[in-house]
PDB file of N, CA and C and ligand atoms in Angstrom:
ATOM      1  N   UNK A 500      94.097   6.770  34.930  1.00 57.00           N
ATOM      2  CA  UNK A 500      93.569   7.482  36.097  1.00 57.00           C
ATOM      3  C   UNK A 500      94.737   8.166  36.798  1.00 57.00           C
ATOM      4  N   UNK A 501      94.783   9.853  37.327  1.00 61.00           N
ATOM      5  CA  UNK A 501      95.658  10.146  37.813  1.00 61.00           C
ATOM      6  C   UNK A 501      95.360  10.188  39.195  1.00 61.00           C
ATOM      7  N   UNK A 502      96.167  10.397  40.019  1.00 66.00           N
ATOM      8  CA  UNK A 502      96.379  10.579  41.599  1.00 66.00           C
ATOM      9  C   UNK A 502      95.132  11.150  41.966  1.00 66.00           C
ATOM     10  N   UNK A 503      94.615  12.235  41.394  1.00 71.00           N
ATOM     11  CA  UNK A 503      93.519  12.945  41.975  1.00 71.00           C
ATOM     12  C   UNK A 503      92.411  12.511  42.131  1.00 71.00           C
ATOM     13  N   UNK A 504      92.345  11.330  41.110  1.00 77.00           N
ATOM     14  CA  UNK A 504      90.767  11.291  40.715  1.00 77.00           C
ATOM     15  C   UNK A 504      90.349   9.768  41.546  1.00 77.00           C
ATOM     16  N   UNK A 505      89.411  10.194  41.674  1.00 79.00           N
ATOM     17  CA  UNK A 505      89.095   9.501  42.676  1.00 79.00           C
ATOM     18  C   UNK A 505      88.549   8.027  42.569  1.00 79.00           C
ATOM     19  N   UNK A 506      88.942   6.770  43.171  1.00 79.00           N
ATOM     20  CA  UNK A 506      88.908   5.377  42.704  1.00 79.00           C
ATOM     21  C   UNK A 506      87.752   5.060  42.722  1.00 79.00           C
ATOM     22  N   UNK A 507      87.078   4.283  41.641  1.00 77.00           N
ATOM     23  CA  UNK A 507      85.592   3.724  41.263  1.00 77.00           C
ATOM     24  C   UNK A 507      85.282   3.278  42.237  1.00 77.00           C
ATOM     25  N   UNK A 508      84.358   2.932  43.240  1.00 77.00           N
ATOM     26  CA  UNK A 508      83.434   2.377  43.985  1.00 77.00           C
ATOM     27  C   UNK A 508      83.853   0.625  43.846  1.00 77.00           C
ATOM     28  N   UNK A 509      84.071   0.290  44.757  1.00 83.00           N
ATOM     29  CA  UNK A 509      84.247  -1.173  44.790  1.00 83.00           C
ATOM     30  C   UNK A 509      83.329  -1.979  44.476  1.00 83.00           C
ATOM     31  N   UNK A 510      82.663  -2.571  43.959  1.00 83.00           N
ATOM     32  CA  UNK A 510      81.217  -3.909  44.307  1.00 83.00           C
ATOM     33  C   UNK A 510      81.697  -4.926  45.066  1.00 83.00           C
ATOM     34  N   UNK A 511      81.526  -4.991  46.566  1.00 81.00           N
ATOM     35  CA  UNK A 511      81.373  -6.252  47.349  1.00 81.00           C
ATOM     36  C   UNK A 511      80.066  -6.482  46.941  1.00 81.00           C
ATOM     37  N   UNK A 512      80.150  -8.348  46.477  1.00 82.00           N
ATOM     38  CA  UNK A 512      78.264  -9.088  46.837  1.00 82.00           C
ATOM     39  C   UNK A 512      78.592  -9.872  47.879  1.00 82.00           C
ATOM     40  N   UNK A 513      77.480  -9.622  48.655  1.00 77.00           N
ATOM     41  CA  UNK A 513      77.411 -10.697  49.733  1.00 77.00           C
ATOM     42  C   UNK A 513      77.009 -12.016  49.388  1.00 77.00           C
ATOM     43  N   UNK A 514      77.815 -12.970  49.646  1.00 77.00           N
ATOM     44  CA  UNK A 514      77.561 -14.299  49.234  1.00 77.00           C
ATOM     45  C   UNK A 514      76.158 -14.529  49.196  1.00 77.00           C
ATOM     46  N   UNK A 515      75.847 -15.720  48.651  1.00 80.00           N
ATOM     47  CA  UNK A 515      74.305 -15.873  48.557  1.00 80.00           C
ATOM     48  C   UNK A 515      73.924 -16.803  49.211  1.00 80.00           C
ATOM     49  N   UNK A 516      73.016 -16.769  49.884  1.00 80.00           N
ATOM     50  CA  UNK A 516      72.746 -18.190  51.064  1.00 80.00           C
ATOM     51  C   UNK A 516      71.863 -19.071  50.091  1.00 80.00           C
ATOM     52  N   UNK A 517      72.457 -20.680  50.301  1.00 83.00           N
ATOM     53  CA  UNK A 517      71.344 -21.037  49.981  1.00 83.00           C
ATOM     54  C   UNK A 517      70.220 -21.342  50.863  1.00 83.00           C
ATOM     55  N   UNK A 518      69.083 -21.574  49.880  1.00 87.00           N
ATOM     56  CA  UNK A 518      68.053 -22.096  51.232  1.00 87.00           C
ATOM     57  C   UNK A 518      68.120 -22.927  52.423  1.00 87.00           C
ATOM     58  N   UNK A 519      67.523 -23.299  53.550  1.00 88.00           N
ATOM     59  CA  UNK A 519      67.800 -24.280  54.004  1.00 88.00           C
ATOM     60  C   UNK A 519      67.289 -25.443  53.242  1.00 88.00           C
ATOM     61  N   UNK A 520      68.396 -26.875  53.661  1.00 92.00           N
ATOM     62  CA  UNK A 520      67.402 -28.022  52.791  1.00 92.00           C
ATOM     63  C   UNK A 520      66.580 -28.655  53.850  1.00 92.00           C
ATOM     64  N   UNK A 521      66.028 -27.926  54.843  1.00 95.00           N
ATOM     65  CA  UNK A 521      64.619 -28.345  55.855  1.00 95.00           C
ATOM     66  C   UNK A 521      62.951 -27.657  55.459  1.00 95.00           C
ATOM     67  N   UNK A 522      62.235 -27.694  55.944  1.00 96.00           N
ATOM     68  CA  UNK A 522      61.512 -26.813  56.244  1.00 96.00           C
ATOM     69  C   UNK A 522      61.040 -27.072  57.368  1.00 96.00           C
ATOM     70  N   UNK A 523      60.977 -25.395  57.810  1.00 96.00           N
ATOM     71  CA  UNK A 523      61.012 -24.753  59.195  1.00 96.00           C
ATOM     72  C   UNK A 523      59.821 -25.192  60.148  1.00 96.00           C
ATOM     73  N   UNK A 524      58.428 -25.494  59.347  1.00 97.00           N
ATOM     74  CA  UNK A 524      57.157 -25.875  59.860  1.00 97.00           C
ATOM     75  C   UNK A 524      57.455 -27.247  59.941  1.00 97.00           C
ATOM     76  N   UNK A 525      57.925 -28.237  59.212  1.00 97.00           N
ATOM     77  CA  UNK A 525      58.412 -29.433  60.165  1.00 97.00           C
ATOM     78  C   UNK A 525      59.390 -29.896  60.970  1.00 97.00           C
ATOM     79  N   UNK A 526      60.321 -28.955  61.235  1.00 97.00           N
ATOM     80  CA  UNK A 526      61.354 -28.738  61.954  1.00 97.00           C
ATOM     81  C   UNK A 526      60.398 -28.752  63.485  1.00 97.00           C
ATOM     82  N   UNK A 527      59.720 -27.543  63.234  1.00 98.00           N
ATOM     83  CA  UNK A 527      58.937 -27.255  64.804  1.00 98.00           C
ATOM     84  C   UNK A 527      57.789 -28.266  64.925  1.00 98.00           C
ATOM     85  N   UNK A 528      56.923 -28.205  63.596  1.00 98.00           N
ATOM     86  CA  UNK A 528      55.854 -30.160  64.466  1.00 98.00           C
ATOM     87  C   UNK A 528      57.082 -31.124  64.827  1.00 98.00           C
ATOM     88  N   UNK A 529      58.032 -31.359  64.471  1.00 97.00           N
ATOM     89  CA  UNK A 529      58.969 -32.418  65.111  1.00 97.00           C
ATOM     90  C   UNK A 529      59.228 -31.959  66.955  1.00 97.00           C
ATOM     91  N   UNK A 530      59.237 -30.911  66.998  1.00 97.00           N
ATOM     92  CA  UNK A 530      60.069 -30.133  68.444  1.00 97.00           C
ATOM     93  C   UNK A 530      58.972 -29.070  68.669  1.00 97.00           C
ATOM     94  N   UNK A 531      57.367 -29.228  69.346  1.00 98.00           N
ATOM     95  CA  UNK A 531      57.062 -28.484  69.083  1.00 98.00           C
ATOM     96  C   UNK A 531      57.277 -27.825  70.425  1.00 98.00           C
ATOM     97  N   UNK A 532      57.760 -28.556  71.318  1.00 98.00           N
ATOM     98  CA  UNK A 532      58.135 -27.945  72.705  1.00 98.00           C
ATOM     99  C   UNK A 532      59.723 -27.502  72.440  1.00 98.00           C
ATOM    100  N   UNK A 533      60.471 -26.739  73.199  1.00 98.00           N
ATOM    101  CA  UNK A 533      61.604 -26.347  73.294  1.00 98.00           C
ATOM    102  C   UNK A 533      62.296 -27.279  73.660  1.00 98.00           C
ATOM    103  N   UNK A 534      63.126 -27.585  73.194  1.00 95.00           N
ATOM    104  CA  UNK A 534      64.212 -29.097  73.563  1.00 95.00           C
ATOM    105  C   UNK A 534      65.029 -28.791  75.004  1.00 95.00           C
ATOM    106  N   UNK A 535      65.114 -27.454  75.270  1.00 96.00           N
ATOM    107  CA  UNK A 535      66.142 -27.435  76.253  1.00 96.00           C
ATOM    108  C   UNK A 535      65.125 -27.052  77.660  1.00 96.00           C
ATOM    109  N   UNK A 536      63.991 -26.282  77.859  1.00 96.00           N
ATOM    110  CA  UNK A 536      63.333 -26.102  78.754  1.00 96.00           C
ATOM    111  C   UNK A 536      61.488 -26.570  78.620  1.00 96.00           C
ATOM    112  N   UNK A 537      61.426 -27.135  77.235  1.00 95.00           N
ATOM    113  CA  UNK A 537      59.827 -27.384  77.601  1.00 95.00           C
ATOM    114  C   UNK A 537      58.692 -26.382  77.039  1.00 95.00           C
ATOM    115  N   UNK A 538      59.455 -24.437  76.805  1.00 98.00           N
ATOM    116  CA  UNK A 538      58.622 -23.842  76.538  1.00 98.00           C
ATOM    117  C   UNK A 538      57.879 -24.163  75.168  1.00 98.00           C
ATOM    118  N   UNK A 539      56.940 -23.598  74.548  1.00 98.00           N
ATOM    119  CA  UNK A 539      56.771 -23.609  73.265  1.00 98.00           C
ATOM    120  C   UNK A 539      57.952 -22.957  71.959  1.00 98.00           C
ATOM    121  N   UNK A 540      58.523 -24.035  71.330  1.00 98.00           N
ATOM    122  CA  UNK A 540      58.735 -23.566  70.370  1.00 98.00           C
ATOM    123  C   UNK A 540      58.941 -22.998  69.507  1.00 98.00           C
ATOM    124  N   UNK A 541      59.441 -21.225  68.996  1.00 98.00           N
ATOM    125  CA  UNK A 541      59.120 -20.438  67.775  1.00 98.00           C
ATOM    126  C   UNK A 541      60.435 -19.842  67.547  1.00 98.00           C
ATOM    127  N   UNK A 542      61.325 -20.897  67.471  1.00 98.00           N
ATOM    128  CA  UNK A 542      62.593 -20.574  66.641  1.00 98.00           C
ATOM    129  C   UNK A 542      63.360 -22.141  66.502  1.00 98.00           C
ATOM    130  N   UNK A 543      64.569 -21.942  65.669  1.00 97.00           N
ATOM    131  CA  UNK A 543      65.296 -23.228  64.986  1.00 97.00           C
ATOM    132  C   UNK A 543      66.437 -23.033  65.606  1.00 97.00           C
ATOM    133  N   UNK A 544      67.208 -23.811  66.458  1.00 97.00           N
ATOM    134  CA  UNK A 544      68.480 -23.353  66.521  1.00 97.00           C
ATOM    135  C   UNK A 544      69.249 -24.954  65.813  1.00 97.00           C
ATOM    136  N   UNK A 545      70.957 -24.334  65.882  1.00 97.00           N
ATOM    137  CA  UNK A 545      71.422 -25.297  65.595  1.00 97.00           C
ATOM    138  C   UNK A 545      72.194 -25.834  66.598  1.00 97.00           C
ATOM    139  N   UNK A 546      72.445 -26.915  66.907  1.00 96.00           N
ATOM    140  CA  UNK A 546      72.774 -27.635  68.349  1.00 96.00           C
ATOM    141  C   UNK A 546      74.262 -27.413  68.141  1.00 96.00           C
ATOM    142  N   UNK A 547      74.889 -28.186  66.621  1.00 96.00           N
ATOM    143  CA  UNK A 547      76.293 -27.532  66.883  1.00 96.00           C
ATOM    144  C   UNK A 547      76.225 -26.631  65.824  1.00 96.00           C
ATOM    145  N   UNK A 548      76.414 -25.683  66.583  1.00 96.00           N
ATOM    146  CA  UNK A 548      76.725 -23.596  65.630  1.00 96.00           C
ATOM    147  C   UNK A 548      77.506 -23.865  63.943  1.00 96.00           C
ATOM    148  N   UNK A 549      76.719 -23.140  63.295  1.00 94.00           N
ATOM    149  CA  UNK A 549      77.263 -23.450  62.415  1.00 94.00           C
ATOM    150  C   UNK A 549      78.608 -22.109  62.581  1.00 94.00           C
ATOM    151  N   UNK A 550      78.900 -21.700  62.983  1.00 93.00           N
ATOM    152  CA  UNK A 550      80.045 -20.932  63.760  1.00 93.00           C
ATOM    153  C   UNK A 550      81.286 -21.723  64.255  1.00 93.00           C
ATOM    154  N   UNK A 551      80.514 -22.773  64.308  1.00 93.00           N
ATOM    155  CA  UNK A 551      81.683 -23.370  64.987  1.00 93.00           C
ATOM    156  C   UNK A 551      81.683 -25.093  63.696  1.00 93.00           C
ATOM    157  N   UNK A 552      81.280 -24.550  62.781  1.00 95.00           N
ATOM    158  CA  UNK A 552      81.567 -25.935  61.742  1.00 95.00           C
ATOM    159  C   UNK A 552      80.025 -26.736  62.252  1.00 95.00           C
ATOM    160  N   UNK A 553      78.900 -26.776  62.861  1.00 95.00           N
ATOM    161  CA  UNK A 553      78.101 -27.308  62.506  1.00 95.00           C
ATOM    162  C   UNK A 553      77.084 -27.080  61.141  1.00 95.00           C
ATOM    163  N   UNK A 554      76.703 -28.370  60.801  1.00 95.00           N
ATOM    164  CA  UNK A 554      76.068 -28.671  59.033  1.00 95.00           C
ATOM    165  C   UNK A 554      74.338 -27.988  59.347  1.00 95.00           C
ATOM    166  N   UNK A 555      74.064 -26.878  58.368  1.00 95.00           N
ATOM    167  CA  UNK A 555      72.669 -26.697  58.295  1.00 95.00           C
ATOM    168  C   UNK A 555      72.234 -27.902  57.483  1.00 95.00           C
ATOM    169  N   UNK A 556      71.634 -28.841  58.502  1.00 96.00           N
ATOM    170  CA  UNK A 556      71.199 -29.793  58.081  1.00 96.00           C
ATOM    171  C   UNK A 556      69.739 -30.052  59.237  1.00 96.00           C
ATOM    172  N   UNK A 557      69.314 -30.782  58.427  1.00 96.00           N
ATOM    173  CA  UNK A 557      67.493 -31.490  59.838  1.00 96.00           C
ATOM    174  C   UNK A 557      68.294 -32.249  61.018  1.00 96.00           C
ATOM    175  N   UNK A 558      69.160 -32.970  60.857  1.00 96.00           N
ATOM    176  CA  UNK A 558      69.563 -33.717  61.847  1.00 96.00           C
ATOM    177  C   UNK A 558      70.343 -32.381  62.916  1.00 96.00           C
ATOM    178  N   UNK A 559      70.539 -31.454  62.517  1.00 97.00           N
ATOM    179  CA  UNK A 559      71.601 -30.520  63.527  1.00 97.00           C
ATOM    180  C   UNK A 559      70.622 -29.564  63.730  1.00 97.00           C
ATOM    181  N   UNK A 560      69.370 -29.602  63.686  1.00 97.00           N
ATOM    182  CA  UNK A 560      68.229 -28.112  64.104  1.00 97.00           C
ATOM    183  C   UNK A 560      67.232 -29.349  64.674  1.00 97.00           C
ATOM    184  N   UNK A 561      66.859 -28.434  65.969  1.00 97.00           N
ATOM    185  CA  UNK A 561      65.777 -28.064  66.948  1.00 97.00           C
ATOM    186  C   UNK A 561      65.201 -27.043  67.097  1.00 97.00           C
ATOM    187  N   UNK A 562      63.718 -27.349  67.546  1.00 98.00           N
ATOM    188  CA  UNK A 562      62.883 -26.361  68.134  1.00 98.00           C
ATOM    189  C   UNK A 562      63.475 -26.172  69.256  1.00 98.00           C
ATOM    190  N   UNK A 563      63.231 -24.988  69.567  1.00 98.00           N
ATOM    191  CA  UNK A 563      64.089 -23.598  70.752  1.00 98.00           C
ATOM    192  C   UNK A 563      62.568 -22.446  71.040  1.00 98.00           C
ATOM    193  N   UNK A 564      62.850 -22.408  72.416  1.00 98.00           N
ATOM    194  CA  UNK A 564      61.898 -21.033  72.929  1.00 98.00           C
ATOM    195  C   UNK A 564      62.977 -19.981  72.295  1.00 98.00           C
ATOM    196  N   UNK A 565      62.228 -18.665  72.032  1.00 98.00           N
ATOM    197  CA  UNK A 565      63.460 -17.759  71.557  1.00 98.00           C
ATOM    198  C   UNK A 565      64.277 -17.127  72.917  1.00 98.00           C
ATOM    199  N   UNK A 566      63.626 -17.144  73.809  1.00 97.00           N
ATOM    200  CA  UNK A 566      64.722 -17.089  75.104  1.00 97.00           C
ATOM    201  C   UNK A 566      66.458 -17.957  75.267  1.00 97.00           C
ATOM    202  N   UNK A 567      65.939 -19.112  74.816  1.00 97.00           N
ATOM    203  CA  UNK A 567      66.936 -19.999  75.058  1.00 97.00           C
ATOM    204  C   UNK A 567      67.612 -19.688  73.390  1.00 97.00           C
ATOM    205  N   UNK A 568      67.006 -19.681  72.661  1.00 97.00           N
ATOM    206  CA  UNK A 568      68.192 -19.502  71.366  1.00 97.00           C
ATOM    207  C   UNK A 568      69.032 -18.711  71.479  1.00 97.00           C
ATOM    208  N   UNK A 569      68.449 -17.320  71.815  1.00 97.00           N
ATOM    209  CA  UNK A 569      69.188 -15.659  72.131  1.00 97.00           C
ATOM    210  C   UNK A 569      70.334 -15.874  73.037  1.00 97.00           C
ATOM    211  N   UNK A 570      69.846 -17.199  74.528  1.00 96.00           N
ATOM    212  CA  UNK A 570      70.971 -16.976  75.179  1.00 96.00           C
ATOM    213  C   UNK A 570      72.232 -17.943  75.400  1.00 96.00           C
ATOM    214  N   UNK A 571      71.716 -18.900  74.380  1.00 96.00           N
ATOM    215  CA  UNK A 571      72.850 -19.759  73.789  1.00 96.00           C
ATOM    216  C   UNK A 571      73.129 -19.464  72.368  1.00 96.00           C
ATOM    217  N   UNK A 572      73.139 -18.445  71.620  1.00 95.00           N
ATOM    218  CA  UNK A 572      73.583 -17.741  70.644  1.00 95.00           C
ATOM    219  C   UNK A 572      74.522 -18.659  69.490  1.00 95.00           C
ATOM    220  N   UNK A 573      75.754 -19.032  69.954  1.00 95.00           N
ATOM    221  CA  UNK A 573      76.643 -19.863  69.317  1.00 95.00           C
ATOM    222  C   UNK A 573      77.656 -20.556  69.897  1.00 95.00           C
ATOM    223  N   UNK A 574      77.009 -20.592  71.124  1.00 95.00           N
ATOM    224  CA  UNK A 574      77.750 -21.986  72.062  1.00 95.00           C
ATOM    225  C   UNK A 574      77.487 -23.102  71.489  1.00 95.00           C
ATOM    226  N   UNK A 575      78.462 -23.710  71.672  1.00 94.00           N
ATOM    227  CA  UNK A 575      78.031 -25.201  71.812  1.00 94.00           C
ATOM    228  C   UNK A 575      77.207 -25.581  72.778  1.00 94.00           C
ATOM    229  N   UNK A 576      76.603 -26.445  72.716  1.00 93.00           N
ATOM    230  CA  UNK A 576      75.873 -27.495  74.655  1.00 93.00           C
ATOM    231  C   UNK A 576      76.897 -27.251  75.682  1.00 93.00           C
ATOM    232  N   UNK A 577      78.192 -27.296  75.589  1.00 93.00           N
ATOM    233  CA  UNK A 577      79.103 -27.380  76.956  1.00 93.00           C
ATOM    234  C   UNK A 577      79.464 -26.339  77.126  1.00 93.00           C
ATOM    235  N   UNK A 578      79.775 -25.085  76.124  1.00 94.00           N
ATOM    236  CA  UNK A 578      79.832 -23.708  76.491  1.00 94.00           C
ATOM    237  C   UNK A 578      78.814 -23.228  77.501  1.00 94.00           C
ATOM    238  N   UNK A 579      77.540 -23.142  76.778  1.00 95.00           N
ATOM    239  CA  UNK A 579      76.281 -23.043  77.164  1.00 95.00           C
ATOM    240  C   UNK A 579      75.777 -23.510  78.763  1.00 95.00           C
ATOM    241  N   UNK A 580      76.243 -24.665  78.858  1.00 92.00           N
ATOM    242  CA  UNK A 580      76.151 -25.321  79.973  1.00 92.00           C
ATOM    243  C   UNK A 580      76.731 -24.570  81.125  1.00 92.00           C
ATOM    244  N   UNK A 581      78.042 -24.495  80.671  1.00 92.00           N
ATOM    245  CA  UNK A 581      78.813 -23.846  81.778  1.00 92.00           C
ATOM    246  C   UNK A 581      77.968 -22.323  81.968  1.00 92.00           C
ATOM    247  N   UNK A 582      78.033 -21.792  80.768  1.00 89.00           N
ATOM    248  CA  UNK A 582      77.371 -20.283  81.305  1.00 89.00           C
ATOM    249  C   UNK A 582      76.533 -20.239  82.122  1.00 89.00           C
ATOM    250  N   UNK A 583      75.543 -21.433  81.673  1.00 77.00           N
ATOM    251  CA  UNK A 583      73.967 -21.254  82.678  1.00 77.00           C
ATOM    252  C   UNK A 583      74.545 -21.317  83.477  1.00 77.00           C
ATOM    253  N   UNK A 584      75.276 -22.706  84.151  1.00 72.00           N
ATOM    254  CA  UNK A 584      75.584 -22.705  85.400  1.00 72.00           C
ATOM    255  C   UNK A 584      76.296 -21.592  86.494  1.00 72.00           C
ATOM    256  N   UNK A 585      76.587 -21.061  85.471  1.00 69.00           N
ATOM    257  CA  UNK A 585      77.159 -19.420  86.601  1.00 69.00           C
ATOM    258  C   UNK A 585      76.428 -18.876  86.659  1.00 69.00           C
ATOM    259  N   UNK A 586      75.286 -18.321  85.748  1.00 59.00           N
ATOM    260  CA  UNK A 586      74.242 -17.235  85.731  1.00 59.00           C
ATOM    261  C   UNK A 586      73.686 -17.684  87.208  1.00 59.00           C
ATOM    262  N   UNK A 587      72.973 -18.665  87.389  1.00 51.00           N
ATOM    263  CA  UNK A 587      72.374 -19.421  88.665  1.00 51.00           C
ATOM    264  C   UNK A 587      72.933 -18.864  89.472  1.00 51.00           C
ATOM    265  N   UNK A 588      74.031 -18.705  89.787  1.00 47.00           N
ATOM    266  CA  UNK A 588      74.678 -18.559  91.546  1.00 47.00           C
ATOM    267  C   UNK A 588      74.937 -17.227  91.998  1.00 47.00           C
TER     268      UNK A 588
HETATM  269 ZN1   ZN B 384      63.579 -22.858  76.010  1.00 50.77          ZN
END
């Protein structure tokens, strides 16, 4: 190949997820209320982020209102904590 010509196209694959080893419909009959406020239920979060080294595992997911998932994103509980507590004042 000389200087000019132009370099083949790279192939990045995006890793492949595996499944979770839960399922999601007994995740939420376990939590069918929101663990952190009571609402109903209709998302999974993970308590410790897997961002931050928590295991997609059943023991590390709860049912979550999607309010509260969105706004604890990938805090931990004590990140999280603190934030709410400023939003309030
Ligand atoms: Zn909630």
């Amino acid at each position: 190949m000389t200087r000019l010509q132009a370099a083949p196209p790279r192939i990045i694959r995006a890793p492949r997820r595996r499944p979770a080893p839960y399922d999601r419909a007994t995740v939420l009959a376990r939590w069918p209320e929101c663990c952190y406020c009571s609402a109903p239920a209709t998302e999974l979060d993970h308590v410790h982020p897997l961002a931050h080294g928590g295991r997609d595992r059943e023991s590390n997911v709860v049912g979550v209102c999607a309010r509260d998932n969105h706004a604890k994103g990938a805090m931990s509980l004590a990140e999280w904590a603190v934030t709410a507590n400023t939003d309030t004042k």
